[in-house]
mmCIF file with all atom_site columns, C-alpha atoms in Angstrom:
data_model
loop_
_atom_site.group_PDB
_atom_site.id
_atom_site.type_symbol
_atom_site.label_atom_id
_atom_site.label_alt_id
_atom_site.label_comp_id
_atom_site.label_asym_id
_atom_site.label_entity_id
_atom_site.label_seq_id
_atom_site.pdbx_PDB_ins_code
_atom_site.Cartn_x
_atom_site.Cartn_y
_atom_site.Cartn_z
_atom_site.occupancy
_atom_site.B_iso_or_equiv
_atom_site.pdbx_formal_charge
_atom_site.auth_seq_id
_atom_site.auth_comp_id
_atom_site.auth_asym_id
_atom_site.auth_atom_id
_atom_site.pdbx_PDB_model_num
ATOM 1   C CA . UNK A 1 1   ? 55.467 77.851  126.113 1.00 73.00 ? 1   UNK A CA 1
ATOM 2   C CA . UNK A 1 2   ? 55.492 77.581  122.338 1.00 76.00 ? 2   UNK A CA 1
ATOM 3   C CA . UNK A 1 3   ? 57.705 80.658  122.114 1.00 83.00 ? 3   UNK A CA 1
ATOM 4   C CA . UNK A 1 4   ? 59.836 80.012  125.198 1.00 89.00 ? 4   UNK A CA 1
ATOM 5   C CA . UNK A 1 5   ? 63.060 79.932  123.186 1.00 92.00 ? 5   UNK A CA 1
ATOM 6   C CA . UNK A 1 6   ? 62.100 83.092  121.323 1.00 92.00 ? 6   UNK A CA 1
ATOM 7   C CA . UNK A 1 7   ? 61.825 85.046  124.571 1.00 95.00 ? 7   UNK A CA 1
ATOM 8   C CA . UNK A 1 8   ? 65.157 83.702  125.811 1.00 95.00 ? 8   UNK A CA 1
ATOM 9   C CA . UNK A 1 9   ? 66.794 84.587  122.482 1.00 95.00 ? 9   UNK A CA 1
ATOM 10  C CA . UNK A 1 10  ? 65.379 88.110  122.545 1.00 96.00 ? 10  UNK A CA 1
ATOM 11  C CA . UNK A 1 11  ? 66.719 88.740  126.045 1.00 97.00 ? 11  UNK A CA 1
ATOM 12  C CA . UNK A 1 12  ? 70.104 87.222  125.208 1.00 96.00 ? 12  UNK A CA 1
ATOM 13  C CA . UNK A 1 13  ? 70.441 89.196  121.983 1.00 96.00 ? 13  UNK A CA 1
ATOM 14  C CA . UNK A 1 14  ? 69.626 92.493  123.691 1.00 96.00 ? 14  UNK A CA 1
ATOM 15  C CA . UNK A 1 15  ? 72.032 91.650  126.512 1.00 97.00 ? 15  UNK A CA 1
ATOM 16  C CA . UNK A 1 16  ? 74.748 90.666  124.031 1.00 93.00 ? 16  UNK A CA 1
ATOM 17  C CA . UNK A 1 17  ? 74.396 93.840  121.955 1.00 95.00 ? 17  UNK A CA 1
ATOM 18  C CA . UNK A 1 18  ? 74.229 96.149  124.987 1.00 95.00 ? 18  UNK A CA 1
ATOM 19  C CA . UNK A 1 19  ? 77.294 94.496  126.523 1.00 95.00 ? 19  UNK A CA 1
ATOM 20  C CA . UNK A 1 20  ? 79.314 94.829  123.330 1.00 94.00 ? 20  UNK A CA 1
ATOM 21  C CA . UNK A 1 21  ? 78.172 98.413  122.845 1.00 95.00 ? 21  UNK A CA 1
ATOM 22  C CA . UNK A 1 22  ? 79.205 99.205  126.411 1.00 94.00 ? 22  UNK A CA 1
ATOM 23  C CA . UNK A 1 23  ? 82.584 97.577  125.789 1.00 93.00 ? 23  UNK A CA 1
ATOM 24  C CA . UNK A 1 24  ? 83.138 99.645  122.627 1.00 93.00 ? 24  UNK A CA 1
ATOM 25  C CA . UNK A 1 25  ? 82.192 102.900 124.349 1.00 94.00 ? 25  UNK A CA 1
ATOM 26  C CA . UNK A 1 26  ? 84.398 102.170 127.356 1.00 93.00 ? 26  UNK A CA 1
ATOM 27  C CA . UNK A 1 27  ? 87.359 101.251 125.145 1.00 91.00 ? 27  UNK A CA 1
ATOM 28  C CA . UNK A 1 28  ? 86.949 104.536 123.292 1.00 92.00 ? 28  UNK A CA 1
ATOM 29  C CA . UNK A 1 29  ? 87.453 106.411 126.567 1.00 93.00 ? 29  UNK A CA 1
ATOM 30  C CA . UNK A 1 30  ? 90.242 104.068 127.770 1.00 90.00 ? 30  UNK A CA 1
ATOM 31  C CA . UNK A 1 31  ? 88.161 102.392 130.487 1.00 89.00 ? 31  UNK A CA 1
ATOM 32  C CA . UNK A 1 32  ? 88.024 98.775  129.330 1.00 84.00 ? 32  UNK A CA 1
ATOM 33  C CA . UNK A 1 33  ? 86.303 96.133  131.452 1.00 88.00 ? 33  UNK A CA 1
ATOM 34  C CA . UNK A 1 34  ? 87.783 92.646  131.482 1.00 86.00 ? 34  UNK A CA 1
ATOM 35  C CA . UNK A 1 35  ? 84.541 90.736  131.919 1.00 92.00 ? 35  UNK A CA 1
ATOM 36  C CA . UNK A 1 36  ? 82.435 92.150  129.049 1.00 92.00 ? 36  UNK A CA 1
ATOM 37  C CA . UNK A 1 37  ? 84.032 90.075  126.309 1.00 90.00 ? 37  UNK A CA 1
ATOM 38  C CA . UNK A 1 38  ? 83.670 86.858  128.289 1.00 94.00 ? 38  UNK A CA 1
ATOM 39  C CA . UNK A 1 39  ? 80.037 87.393  129.242 1.00 95.00 ? 39  UNK A CA 1
ATOM 40  C CA . UNK A 1 40  ? 79.179 88.449  125.672 1.00 94.00 ? 40  UNK A CA 1
ATOM 41  C CA . UNK A 1 41  ? 80.763 85.242  124.376 1.00 94.00 ? 41  UNK A CA 1
ATOM 42  C CA . UNK A 1 42  ? 78.660 83.112  126.737 1.00 96.00 ? 42  UNK A CA 1
ATOM 43  C CA . UNK A 1 43  ? 75.489 85.066  125.922 1.00 96.00 ? 43  UNK A CA 1
ATOM 44  C CA . UNK A 1 44  ? 76.142 84.564  122.210 1.00 95.00 ? 44  UNK A CA 1
ATOM 45  C CA . UNK A 1 45  ? 76.685 80.820  122.703 1.00 96.00 ? 45  UNK A CA 1
ATOM 46  C CA . UNK A 1 46  ? 73.426 80.506  124.638 1.00 97.00 ? 46  UNK A CA 1
ATOM 47  C CA . UNK A 1 47  ? 71.676 82.621  121.980 1.00 97.00 ? 47  UNK A CA 1
ATOM 48  C CA . UNK A 1 48  ? 72.851 80.324  119.173 1.00 96.00 ? 48  UNK A CA 1
ATOM 49  C CA . UNK A 1 49  ? 71.788 77.122  120.904 1.00 96.00 ? 49  UNK A CA 1
ATOM 50  C CA . UNK A 1 50  ? 68.363 78.383  122.018 1.00 96.00 ? 50  UNK A CA 1
ATOM 51  C CA . UNK A 1 51  ? 67.916 79.928  118.570 1.00 94.00 ? 51  UNK A CA 1
ATOM 52  C CA . UNK A 1 52  ? 68.440 76.487  117.045 1.00 94.00 ? 52  UNK A CA 1
ATOM 53  C CA . UNK A 1 53  ? 65.746 75.149  119.387 1.00 94.00 ? 53  UNK A CA 1
ATOM 54  C CA . UNK A 1 54  ? 63.352 77.871  118.282 1.00 93.00 ? 54  UNK A CA 1
ATOM 55  C CA . UNK A 1 55  ? 64.116 77.251  114.599 1.00 91.00 ? 55  UNK A CA 1
ATOM 56  C CA . UNK A 1 56  ? 63.420 73.564  115.219 1.00 92.00 ? 56  UNK A CA 1
ATOM 57  C CA . UNK A 1 57  ? 59.996 74.404  116.665 1.00 90.00 ? 57  UNK A CA 1
ATOM 58  C CA . UNK A 1 58  ? 59.200 76.554  113.631 1.00 88.00 ? 58  UNK A CA 1
ATOM 59  C CA . UNK A 1 59  ? 60.456 73.770  111.362 1.00 84.00 ? 59  UNK A CA 1
ATOM 60  C CA . UNK A 1 60  ? 62.683 76.450  109.888 1.00 82.00 ? 60  UNK A CA 1
ATOM 61  C CA . UNK A 1 61  ? 66.101 74.841  109.859 1.00 77.00 ? 61  UNK A CA 1
ATOM 62  C CA . UNK A 1 62  ? 67.618 74.559  106.419 1.00 73.00 ? 62  UNK A CA 1
ATOM 63  C CA . UNK A 1 63  ? 66.857 71.355  104.588 1.00 75.00 ? 63  UNK A CA 1
ATOM 64  C CA . UNK A 1 64  ? 67.449 70.353  101.038 1.00 74.00 ? 64  UNK A CA 1
ATOM 65  C CA . UNK A 1 65  ? 64.124 69.051  99.728  1.00 76.00 ? 65  UNK A CA 1
ATOM 66  C CA . UNK A 1 66  ? 64.383 69.828  96.024  1.00 79.00 ? 66  UNK A CA 1
ATOM 67  C CA . UNK A 1 67  ? 65.329 66.216  95.289  1.00 83.00 ? 67  UNK A CA 1
ATOM 68  C CA . UNK A 1 68  ? 61.775 65.210  96.282  1.00 81.00 ? 68  UNK A CA 1
ATOM 69  C CA . UNK A 1 69  ? 60.059 67.394  93.675  1.00 79.00 ? 69  UNK A CA 1
ATOM 70  C CA . UNK A 1 70  ? 59.573 64.566  91.148  1.00 87.00 ? 70  UNK A CA 1
ATOM 71  C CA . UNK A 1 71  ? 58.667 61.915  93.735  1.00 87.00 ? 71  UNK A CA 1
ATOM 72  C CA . UNK A 1 72  ? 55.275 61.249  95.291  1.00 91.00 ? 72  UNK A CA 1
ATOM 73  C CA . UNK A 1 73  ? 54.510 63.156  98.511  1.00 87.00 ? 73  UNK A CA 1
ATOM 74  C CA . UNK A 1 74  ? 54.873 60.029  100.660 1.00 91.00 ? 74  UNK A CA 1
ATOM 75  C CA . UNK A 1 75  ? 58.525 59.625  99.603  1.00 91.00 ? 75  UNK A CA 1
ATOM 76  C CA . UNK A 1 76  ? 59.277 63.127  100.852 1.00 87.00 ? 76  UNK A CA 1
ATOM 77  C CA . UNK A 1 77  ? 57.365 62.512  104.113 1.00 88.00 ? 77  UNK A CA 1
ATOM 78  C CA . UNK A 1 78  ? 59.133 59.213  104.828 1.00 92.00 ? 78  UNK A CA 1
ATOM 79  C CA . UNK A 1 79  ? 62.549 60.642  103.980 1.00 91.00 ? 79  UNK A CA 1
ATOM 80  C CA . UNK A 1 80  ? 62.033 63.694  106.186 1.00 89.00 ? 80  UNK A CA 1
ATOM 81  C CA . UNK A 1 81  ? 60.707 61.518  109.009 1.00 92.00 ? 81  UNK A CA 1
ATOM 82  C CA . UNK A 1 82  ? 63.789 59.271  108.826 1.00 93.00 ? 82  UNK A CA 1
ATOM 83  C CA . UNK A 1 83  ? 66.071 62.301  108.783 1.00 92.00 ? 83  UNK A CA 1
ATOM 84  C CA . UNK A 1 84  ? 64.205 63.657  111.830 1.00 93.00 ? 84  UNK A CA 1
ATOM 85  C CA . UNK A 1 85  ? 64.802 60.345  113.620 1.00 96.00 ? 85  UNK A CA 1
ATOM 86  C CA . UNK A 1 86  ? 68.520 60.626  112.885 1.00 95.00 ? 86  UNK A CA 1
ATOM 87  C CA . UNK A 1 87  ? 68.469 64.229  114.073 1.00 95.00 ? 87  UNK A CA 1
ATOM 88  C CA . UNK A 1 88  ? 66.617 63.173  117.233 1.00 97.00 ? 88  UNK A CA 1
ATOM 89  C CA . UNK A 1 89  ? 69.277 60.550  117.967 1.00 98.00 ? 89  UNK A CA 1
ATOM 90  C CA . UNK A 1 90  ? 71.979 63.181  117.404 1.00 97.00 ? 90  UNK A CA 1
ATOM 91  C CA . UNK A 1 91  ? 70.261 65.507  119.893 1.00 97.00 ? 91  UNK A CA 1
ATOM 92  C CA . UNK A 1 92  ? 70.081 62.783  122.540 1.00 98.00 ? 92  UNK A CA 1
ATOM 93  C CA . UNK A 1 93  ? 73.757 61.918  122.005 1.00 98.00 ? 93  UNK A CA 1
ATOM 94  C CA . UNK A 1 94  ? 74.754 65.595  122.280 1.00 98.00 ? 94  UNK A CA 1
ATOM 95  C CA . UNK A 1 95  ? 72.598 66.028  125.395 1.00 98.00 ? 95  UNK A CA 1
ATOM 96  C CA . UNK A 1 96  ? 74.228 62.975  126.970 1.00 98.00 ? 96  UNK A CA 1
ATOM 97  C CA . UNK A 1 97  ? 77.756 64.145  126.186 1.00 98.00 ? 97  UNK A CA 1
ATOM 98  C CA . UNK A 1 98  ? 76.866 67.653  127.356 1.00 98.00 ? 98  UNK A CA 1
ATOM 99  C CA . UNK A 1 99  ? 75.592 66.187  130.617 1.00 98.00 ? 99  UNK A CA 1
ATOM 100 C CA . UNK A 1 100 ? 78.821 64.201  131.030 1.00 98.00 ? 100 UNK A CA 1
ATOM 101 C CA . UNK A 1 101 ? 80.882 67.344  130.400 1.00 97.00 ? 101 UNK A CA 1
ATOM 102 C CA . UNK A 1 102 ? 78.887 69.208  133.047 1.00 98.00 ? 102 UNK A CA 1
ATOM 103 C CA . UNK A 1 103 ? 79.341 66.346  135.507 1.00 98.00 ? 103 UNK A CA 1
ATOM 104 C CA . UNK A 1 104 ? 83.102 66.345  134.818 1.00 97.00 ? 104 UNK A CA 1
ATOM 105 C CA . UNK A 1 105 ? 83.167 70.071  135.548 1.00 97.00 ? 105 UNK A CA 1
ATOM 106 C CA . UNK A 1 106 ? 81.234 69.491  138.774 1.00 97.00 ? 106 UNK A CA 1
ATOM 107 C CA . UNK A 1 107 ? 83.722 66.836  139.835 1.00 97.00 ? 107 UNK A CA 1
ATOM 108 C CA . UNK A 1 108 ? 86.762 68.828  138.698 1.00 97.00 ? 108 UNK A CA 1
ATOM 109 C CA . UNK A 1 109 ? 85.638 72.468  138.984 1.00 96.00 ? 109 UNK A CA 1
ATOM 110 C CA . UNK A 1 110 ? 86.972 75.107  136.635 1.00 95.00 ? 110 UNK A CA 1
ATOM 111 C CA . UNK A 1 111 ? 86.157 78.787  136.868 1.00 96.00 ? 111 UNK A CA 1
ATOM 112 C CA . UNK A 1 112 ? 86.001 81.298  134.056 1.00 94.00 ? 112 UNK A CA 1
ATOM 113 C CA . UNK A 1 113 ? 88.997 83.660  133.958 1.00 93.00 ? 113 UNK A CA 1
ATOM 114 C CA . UNK A 1 114 ? 87.322 87.086  134.121 1.00 93.00 ? 114 UNK A CA 1
ATOM 115 C CA . UNK A 1 115 ? 84.008 86.405  135.861 1.00 94.00 ? 115 UNK A CA 1
ATOM 116 C CA . UNK A 1 116 ? 85.152 83.553  138.122 1.00 94.00 ? 116 UNK A CA 1
ATOM 117 C CA . UNK A 1 117 ? 81.954 81.647  137.307 1.00 95.00 ? 117 UNK A CA 1
ATOM 118 C CA . UNK A 1 118 ? 81.708 77.904  137.745 1.00 96.00 ? 118 UNK A CA 1
ATOM 119 C CA . UNK A 1 119 ? 82.024 76.647  134.155 1.00 96.00 ? 119 UNK A CA 1
ATOM 120 C CA . UNK A 1 120 ? 79.648 73.746  134.841 1.00 96.00 ? 120 UNK A CA 1
ATOM 121 C CA . UNK A 1 121 ? 76.806 76.299  135.101 1.00 96.00 ? 121 UNK A CA 1
ATOM 122 C CA . UNK A 1 122 ? 77.782 77.902  131.805 1.00 95.00 ? 122 UNK A CA 1
ATOM 123 C CA . UNK A 1 123 ? 77.973 74.510  130.074 1.00 96.00 ? 123 UNK A CA 1
ATOM 124 C CA . UNK A 1 124 ? 74.471 73.552  131.251 1.00 97.00 ? 124 UNK A CA 1
ATOM 125 C CA . UNK A 1 125 ? 73.254 75.088  128.005 1.00 97.00 ? 125 UNK A CA 1
ATOM 126 C CA . UNK A 1 126 ? 74.480 72.047  126.038 1.00 97.00 ? 126 UNK A CA 1
ATOM 127 C CA . UNK A 1 127 ? 72.359 69.310  127.628 1.00 98.00 ? 127 UNK A CA 1
ATOM 128 C CA . UNK A 1 128 ? 69.415 71.693  128.136 1.00 97.00 ? 128 UNK A CA 1
ATOM 129 C CA . UNK A 1 129 ? 69.315 73.004  124.580 1.00 97.00 ? 129 UNK A CA 1
ATOM 130 C CA . UNK A 1 130 ? 69.764 69.616  122.930 1.00 98.00 ? 130 UNK A CA 1
ATOM 131 C CA . UNK A 1 131 ? 67.057 68.064  125.115 1.00 97.00 ? 131 UNK A CA 1
ATOM 132 C CA . UNK A 1 132 ? 64.766 70.957  124.275 1.00 96.00 ? 132 UNK A CA 1
ATOM 133 C CA . UNK A 1 133 ? 65.606 70.533  120.601 1.00 96.00 ? 133 UNK A CA 1
ATOM 134 C CA . UNK A 1 134 ? 64.719 66.831  120.847 1.00 97.00 ? 134 UNK A CA 1
ATOM 135 C CA . UNK A 1 135 ? 61.381 67.755  122.423 1.00 96.00 ? 135 UNK A CA 1
ATOM 136 C CA . UNK A 1 136 ? 60.737 70.237  119.624 1.00 95.00 ? 136 UNK A CA 1
ATOM 137 C CA . UNK A 1 137 ? 61.574 67.644  116.954 1.00 95.00 ? 137 UNK A CA 1
ATOM 138 C CA . UNK A 1 138 ? 59.034 65.278  118.508 1.00 96.00 ? 138 UNK A CA 1
ATOM 139 C CA . UNK A 1 139 ? 56.487 68.106  118.792 1.00 95.00 ? 139 UNK A CA 1
ATOM 140 C CA . UNK A 1 140 ? 56.857 69.106  115.138 1.00 93.00 ? 140 UNK A CA 1
ATOM 141 C CA . UNK A 1 141 ? 56.496 65.500  113.970 1.00 93.00 ? 141 UNK A CA 1
ATOM 142 C CA . UNK A 1 142 ? 53.393 64.995  116.114 1.00 95.00 ? 142 UNK A CA 1
ATOM 143 C CA . UNK A 1 143 ? 51.885 68.154  114.617 1.00 93.00 ? 143 UNK A CA 1
ATOM 144 C CA . UNK A 1 144 ? 52.731 67.020  111.073 1.00 91.00 ? 144 UNK A CA 1
ATOM 145 C CA . UNK A 1 145 ? 52.007 63.299  111.182 1.00 91.00 ? 145 UNK A CA 1
ATOM 146 C CA . UNK A 1 146 ? 49.550 62.744  114.049 1.00 94.00 ? 146 UNK A CA 1
ATOM 147 C CA . UNK A 1 147 ? 47.510 65.956  114.051 1.00 93.00 ? 147 UNK A CA 1
ATOM 148 C CA . UNK A 1 148 ? 47.897 66.219  110.240 1.00 90.00 ? 148 UNK A CA 1
ATOM 149 C CA . UNK A 1 149 ? 48.536 69.970  110.383 1.00 91.00 ? 149 UNK A CA 1
ATOM 150 C CA . UNK A 1 150 ? 50.811 71.648  107.897 1.00 86.00 ? 150 UNK A CA 1
ATOM 151 C CA . UNK A 1 151 ? 53.515 73.786  109.481 1.00 82.00 ? 151 UNK A CA 1
ATOM 152 C CA . UNK A 1 152 ? 53.862 76.892  107.373 1.00 79.00 ? 152 UNK A CA 1
ATOM 153 C CA . UNK A 1 153 ? 57.259 78.224  106.451 1.00 74.00 ? 153 UNK A CA 1
ATOM 154 C CA . UNK A 1 154 ? 57.936 81.162  108.803 1.00 74.00 ? 154 UNK A CA 1
ATOM 155 C CA . UNK A 1 155 ? 59.157 83.251  105.881 1.00 73.00 ? 155 UNK A CA 1
ATOM 156 C CA . UNK A 1 156 ? 55.997 82.616  103.838 1.00 73.00 ? 156 UNK A CA 1
ATOM 157 C CA . UNK A 1 157 ? 54.117 85.564  105.384 1.00 73.00 ? 157 UNK A CA 1
ATOM 158 C CA . UNK A 1 158 ? 57.034 87.908  104.674 1.00 73.00 ? 158 UNK A CA 1
ATOM 159 C CA . UNK A 1 159 ? 57.151 86.676  101.070 1.00 76.00 ? 159 UNK A CA 1
ATOM 160 C CA . UNK A 1 160 ? 53.393 87.277  100.663 1.00 79.00 ? 160 UNK A CA 1
ATOM 161 C CA . UNK A 1 161 ? 53.722 90.807  102.089 1.00 80.00 ? 161 UNK A CA 1
ATOM 162 C CA . UNK A 1 162 ? 56.619 91.510  99.753  1.00 80.00 ? 162 UNK A CA 1
ATOM 163 C CA . UNK A 1 163 ? 54.630 90.259  96.777  1.00 80.00 ? 163 UNK A CA 1
ATOM 164 C CA . UNK A 1 164 ? 51.649 92.423  97.779  1.00 82.00 ? 164 UNK A CA 1
ATOM 165 C CA . UNK A 1 165 ? 53.815 95.525  98.006  1.00 81.00 ? 165 UNK A CA 1
ATOM 166 C CA . UNK A 1 166 ? 55.329 94.786  94.585  1.00 77.00 ? 166 UNK A CA 1
ATOM 167 C CA . UNK A 1 167 ? 51.865 94.439  93.042  1.00 77.00 ? 167 UNK A CA 1
ATOM 168 C CA . UNK A 1 168 ? 50.737 97.698  94.655  1.00 73.00 ? 168 UNK A CA 1
ATOM 169 C CA . UNK A 1 169 ? 53.865 99.496  93.404  1.00 70.00 ? 169 UNK A CA 1
ATOM 170 C CA . UNK A 1 170 ? 53.319 98.149  89.868  1.00 71.00 ? 170 UNK A CA 1
ATOM 171 C CA . UNK A 1 171 ? 49.681 99.248  89.921  1.00 73.00 ? 171 UNK A CA 1
ATOM 172 C CA . UNK A 1 172 ? 50.610 102.711 91.156  1.00 73.00 ? 172 UNK A CA 1
ATOM 173 C CA . UNK A 1 173 ? 53.385 102.942 88.568  1.00 66.00 ? 173 UNK A CA 1
ATOM 174 C CA . UNK A 1 174 ? 50.950 101.991 85.799  1.00 60.00 ? 174 UNK A CA 1
ATOM 175 C CA . UNK A 1 175 ? 48.472 104.711 86.842  1.00 61.00 ? 175 UNK A CA 1
ATOM 176 C CA . UNK A 1 176 ? 51.081 107.449 86.545  1.00 57.00 ? 176 UNK A CA 1
#
């Protein structure tokens, strides 16, 4: 379950790319489909929101932390914890408003133009993704502050591999 969003994002990205590729090919032979653009747009929207959830779990969303370099570690921890609380409140507010939008669409149904889908089903991504993001914020803070585990930057491994390959290239260049 720790990579739930990753699997959803992978499926959505493949679906999105295949749909757009199909649309391009069909337009090239003058056989355009009306629904491909609409479904690709919805897949991309779902991909973005679940991708934000996954980035939250990895603690990989962009943050400016350089201002904490000269302060003690506890100042950084408290500041990031407070910002996470604000972010958590934002997620709950967005989930609530997303839920209200879905309920409005249930009460006053609207269907998508090309696919004739009930838009309330498409908009379910808003309350679901923001609730999931809130859960991931709580999870990351429990890992950091309760379990006292450091969450490594997801790009750190790629940086180490890149540094290793540079060292190997320099060593091989020096031998020649």
